[in-house]
CSV table of C-alpha atoms and ligand atoms in Angstrom, one decimal:
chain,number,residue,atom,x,y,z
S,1,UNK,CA,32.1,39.7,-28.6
S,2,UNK,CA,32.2,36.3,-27.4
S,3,UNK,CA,35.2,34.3,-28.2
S,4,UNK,CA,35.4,31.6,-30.4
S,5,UNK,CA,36.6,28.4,-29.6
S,6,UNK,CA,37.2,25.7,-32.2
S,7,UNK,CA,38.4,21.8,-31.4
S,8,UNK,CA,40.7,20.1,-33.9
S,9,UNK,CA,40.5,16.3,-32.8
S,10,UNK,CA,42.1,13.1,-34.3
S,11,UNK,CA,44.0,10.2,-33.2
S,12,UNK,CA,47.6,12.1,-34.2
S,13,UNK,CA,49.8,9.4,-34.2
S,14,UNK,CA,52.0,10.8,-34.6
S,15,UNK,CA,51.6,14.3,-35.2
S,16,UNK,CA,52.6,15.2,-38.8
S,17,UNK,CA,53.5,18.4,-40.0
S,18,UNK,CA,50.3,18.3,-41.8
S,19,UNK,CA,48.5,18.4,-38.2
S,20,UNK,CA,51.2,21.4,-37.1
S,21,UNK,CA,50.2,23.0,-40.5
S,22,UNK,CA,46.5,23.0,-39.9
S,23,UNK,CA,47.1,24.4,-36.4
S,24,UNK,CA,48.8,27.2,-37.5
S,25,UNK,CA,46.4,28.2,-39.6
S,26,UNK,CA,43.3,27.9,-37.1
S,27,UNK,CA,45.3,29.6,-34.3
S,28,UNK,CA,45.4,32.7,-36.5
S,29,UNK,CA,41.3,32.4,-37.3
S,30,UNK,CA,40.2,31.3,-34.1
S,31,UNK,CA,40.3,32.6,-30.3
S,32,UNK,CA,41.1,29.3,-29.1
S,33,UNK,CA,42.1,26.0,-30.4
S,34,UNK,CA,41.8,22.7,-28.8
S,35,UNK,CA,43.7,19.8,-30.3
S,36,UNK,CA,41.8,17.3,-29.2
S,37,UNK,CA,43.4,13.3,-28.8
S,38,UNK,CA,40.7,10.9,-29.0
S,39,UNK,CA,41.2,7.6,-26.3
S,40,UNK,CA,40.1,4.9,-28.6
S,41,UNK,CA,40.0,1.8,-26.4
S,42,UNK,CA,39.9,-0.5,-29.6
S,43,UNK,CA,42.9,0.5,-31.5
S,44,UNK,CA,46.6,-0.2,-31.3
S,45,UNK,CA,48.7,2.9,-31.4
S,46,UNK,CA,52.2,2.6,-32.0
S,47,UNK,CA,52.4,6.1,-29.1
S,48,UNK,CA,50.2,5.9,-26.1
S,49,UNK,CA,47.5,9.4,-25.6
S,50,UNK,CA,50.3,10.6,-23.5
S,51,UNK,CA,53.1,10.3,-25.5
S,52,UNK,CA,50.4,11.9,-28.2
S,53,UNK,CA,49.9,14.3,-25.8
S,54,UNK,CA,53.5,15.7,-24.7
S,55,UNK,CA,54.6,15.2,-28.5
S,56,UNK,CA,51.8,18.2,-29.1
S,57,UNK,CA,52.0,20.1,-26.4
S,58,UNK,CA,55.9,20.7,-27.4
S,59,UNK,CA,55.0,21.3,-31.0
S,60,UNK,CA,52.3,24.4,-30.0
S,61,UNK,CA,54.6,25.9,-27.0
S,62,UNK,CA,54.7,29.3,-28.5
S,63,UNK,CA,51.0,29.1,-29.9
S,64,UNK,CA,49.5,31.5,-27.3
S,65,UNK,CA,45.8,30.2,-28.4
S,66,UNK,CA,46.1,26.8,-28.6
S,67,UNK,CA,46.2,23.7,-25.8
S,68,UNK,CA,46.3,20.0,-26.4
S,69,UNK,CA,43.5,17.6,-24.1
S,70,UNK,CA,42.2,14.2,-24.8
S,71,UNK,CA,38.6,13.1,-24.8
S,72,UNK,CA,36.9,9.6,-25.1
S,73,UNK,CA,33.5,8.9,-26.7
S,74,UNK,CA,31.4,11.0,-28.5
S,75,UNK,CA,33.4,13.8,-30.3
S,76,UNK,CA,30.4,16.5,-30.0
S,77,UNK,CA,29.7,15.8,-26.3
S,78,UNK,CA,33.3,16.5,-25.5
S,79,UNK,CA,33.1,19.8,-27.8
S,80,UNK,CA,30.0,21.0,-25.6
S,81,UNK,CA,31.3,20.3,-22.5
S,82,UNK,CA,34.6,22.9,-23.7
S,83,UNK,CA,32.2,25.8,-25.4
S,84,UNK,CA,33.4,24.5,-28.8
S,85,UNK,CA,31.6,25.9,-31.8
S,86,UNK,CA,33.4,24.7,-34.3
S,87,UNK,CA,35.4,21.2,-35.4
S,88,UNK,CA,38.4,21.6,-37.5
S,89,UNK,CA,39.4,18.9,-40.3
S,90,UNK,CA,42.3,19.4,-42.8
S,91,UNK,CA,41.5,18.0,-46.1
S,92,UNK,CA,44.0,17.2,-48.0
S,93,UNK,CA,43.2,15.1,-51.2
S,94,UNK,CA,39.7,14.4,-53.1
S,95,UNK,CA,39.6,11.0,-51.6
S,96,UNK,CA,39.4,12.7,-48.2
S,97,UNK,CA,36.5,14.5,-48.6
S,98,UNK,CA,34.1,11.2,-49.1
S,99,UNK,CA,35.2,10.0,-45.3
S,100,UNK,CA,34.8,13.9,-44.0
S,101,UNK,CA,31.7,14.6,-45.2
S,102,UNK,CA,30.1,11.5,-44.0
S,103,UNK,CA,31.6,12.7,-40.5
S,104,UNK,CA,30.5,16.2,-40.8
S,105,UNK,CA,27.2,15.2,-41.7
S,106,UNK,CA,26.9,12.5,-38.0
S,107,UNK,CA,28.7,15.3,-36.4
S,108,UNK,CA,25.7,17.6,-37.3
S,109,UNK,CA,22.5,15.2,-36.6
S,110,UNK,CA,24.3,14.5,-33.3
S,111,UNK,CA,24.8,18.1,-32.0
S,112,UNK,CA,23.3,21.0,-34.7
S,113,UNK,CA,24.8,23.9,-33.2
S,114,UNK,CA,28.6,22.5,-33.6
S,115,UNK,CA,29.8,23.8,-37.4
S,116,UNK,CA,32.8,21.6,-39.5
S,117,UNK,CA,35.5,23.5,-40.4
S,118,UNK,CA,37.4,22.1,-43.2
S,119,UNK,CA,40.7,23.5,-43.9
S,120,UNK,CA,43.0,22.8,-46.9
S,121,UNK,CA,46.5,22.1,-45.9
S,122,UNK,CA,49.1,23.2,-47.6
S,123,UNK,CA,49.9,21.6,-50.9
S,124,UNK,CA,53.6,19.9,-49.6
S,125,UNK,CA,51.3,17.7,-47.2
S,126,UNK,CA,49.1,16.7,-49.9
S,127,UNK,CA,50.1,13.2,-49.2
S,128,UNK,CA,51.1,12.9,-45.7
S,129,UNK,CA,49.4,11.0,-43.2
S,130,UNK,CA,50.6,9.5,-39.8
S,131,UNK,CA,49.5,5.9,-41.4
S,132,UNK,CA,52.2,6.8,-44.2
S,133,UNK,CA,54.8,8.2,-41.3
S,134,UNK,CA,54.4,5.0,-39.4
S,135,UNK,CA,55.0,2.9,-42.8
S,136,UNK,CA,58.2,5.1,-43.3
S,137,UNK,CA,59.5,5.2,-39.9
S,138,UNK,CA,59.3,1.2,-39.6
S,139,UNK,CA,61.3,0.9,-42.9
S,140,UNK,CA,64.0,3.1,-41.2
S,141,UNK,CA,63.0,5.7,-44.3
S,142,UNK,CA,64.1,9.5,-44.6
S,143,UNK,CA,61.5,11.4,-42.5
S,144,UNK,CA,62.9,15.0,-42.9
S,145,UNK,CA,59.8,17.3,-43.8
S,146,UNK,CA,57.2,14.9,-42.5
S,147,UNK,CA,56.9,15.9,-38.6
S,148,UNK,CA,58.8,17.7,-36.5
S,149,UNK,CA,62.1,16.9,-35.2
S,150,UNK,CA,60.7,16.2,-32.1
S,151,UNK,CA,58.3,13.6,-33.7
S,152,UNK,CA,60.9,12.1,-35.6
S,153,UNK,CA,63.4,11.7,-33.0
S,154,UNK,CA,60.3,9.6,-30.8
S,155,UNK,CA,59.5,7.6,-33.5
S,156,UNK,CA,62.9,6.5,-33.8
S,157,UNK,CA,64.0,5.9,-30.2
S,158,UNK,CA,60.2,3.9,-30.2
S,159,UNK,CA,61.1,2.2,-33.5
S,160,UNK,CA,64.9,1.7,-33.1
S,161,UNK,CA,64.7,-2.2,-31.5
S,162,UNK,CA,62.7,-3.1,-33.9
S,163,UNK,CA,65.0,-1.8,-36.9
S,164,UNK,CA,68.0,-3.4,-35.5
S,165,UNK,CA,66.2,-6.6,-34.9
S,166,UNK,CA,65.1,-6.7,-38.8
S,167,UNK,CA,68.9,-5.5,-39.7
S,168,UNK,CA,70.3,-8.4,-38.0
S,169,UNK,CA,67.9,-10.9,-39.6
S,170,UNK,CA,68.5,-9.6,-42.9
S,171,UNK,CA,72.6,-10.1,-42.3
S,172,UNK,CA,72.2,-13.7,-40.8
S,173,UNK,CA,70.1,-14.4,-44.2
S,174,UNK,CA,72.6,-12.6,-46.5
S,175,UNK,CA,75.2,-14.4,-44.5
S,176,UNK,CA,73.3,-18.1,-45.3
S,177,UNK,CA,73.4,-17.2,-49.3
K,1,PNS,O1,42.7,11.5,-37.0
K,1,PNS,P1,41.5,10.7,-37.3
K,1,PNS,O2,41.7,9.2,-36.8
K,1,PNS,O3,41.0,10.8,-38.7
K,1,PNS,O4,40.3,11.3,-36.3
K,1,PNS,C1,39.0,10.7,-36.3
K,1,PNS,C2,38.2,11.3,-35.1
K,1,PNS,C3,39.0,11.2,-33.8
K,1,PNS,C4,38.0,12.8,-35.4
K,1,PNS,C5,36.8,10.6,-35.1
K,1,PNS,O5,37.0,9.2,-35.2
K,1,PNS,C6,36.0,10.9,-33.9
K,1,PNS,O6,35.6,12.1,-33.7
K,1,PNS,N1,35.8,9.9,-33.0
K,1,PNS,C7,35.1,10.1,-31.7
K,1,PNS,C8,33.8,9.3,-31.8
K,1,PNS,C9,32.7,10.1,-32.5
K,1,PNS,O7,32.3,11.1,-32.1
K,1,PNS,N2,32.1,9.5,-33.6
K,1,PNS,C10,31.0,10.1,-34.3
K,1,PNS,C11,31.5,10.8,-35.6
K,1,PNS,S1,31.4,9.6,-36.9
């Protein structure tokens, strides 16, 4: 039988261990799994598509079945050019599926044969997002249970400067009262 090869893209940044949980899943389900980093010219990522990239690709080491690439432009292009024949999306929340289905649906006109996949994560991520991580991270927050230690530790070391810069601001202010 022909294998099956399924692409889980997204802009991961950073990974969560809402993405890691999604990937588990699909490795056990599918042949092969391609996590897939879009290169969005027009945003501002706190971590560059390499960073993104290495971050990944030490998360899914032992995942036999699954490799991390990047792609640019049109989502369904890239997943023909790999043999992809299905696109993976965790949804987590209600509110989610609104955005997905829209997606699913453009996905669809734009390339037929390519079937969404959505997965529910598991419950404990319900609310996780890496927009939420970022928010956390910048307000020097807890983090344990959110991404990986890896994760954690690069958001820090990228984050760190600008911590101690707000720390010192807030003692010179505390200082003036
Ligand atoms: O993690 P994200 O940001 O929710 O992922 C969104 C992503 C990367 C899957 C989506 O923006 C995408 O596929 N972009 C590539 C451009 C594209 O194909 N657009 C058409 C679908 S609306």
């Amino acid at each position: 039988m022909k294998k099956v090869t399924a692409i889980y893209p997204g802009s991961f940044d950073p990974p969560t261990n809402g993405h890691m949980d999604l990937i588990v899943r699909s490795s056990a389900i599918f042949d092969e799994v391609v996590v897939a980093i879009l290169r969005n010219p027009e945003k501002d990522p706190l971590f560059s598509v390499a960073e993104r990239r290495v971050m990944l690709e030490e998360m899914t080491k032992d995942l036999r079945n699954v490799r991390v690439d990047t792609f640019g432009g049109l989502m369904v292009e890239y997943a023909e050019k790999i043999g992809a024949r299905a696109v993976l999306r965790g949804i987590r929340a209600l509110s989610d599926y609104e955005y997905e289905l829209k997606m699913a649906l453009m996905n669809r006109r734009l390339q037929p044969q390519l079937e969404t996949v959505f997965m529910m994560l598991g419950e404990q991520y319900a609310y996780l997002s890496s927009r939420m991580v970022r928010e956390v991270a910048r307000l020097n927050g807890p983090m344990h249970g959110l991404v990986p230690e890896l994760v954690e530790r690069r958001l820090r070391e990228k984050l760190e400067p600008a911590i101690k810069f707000q720390n010192a601001r807030k003692t010179k202010a505390g200082k003036r009262t």
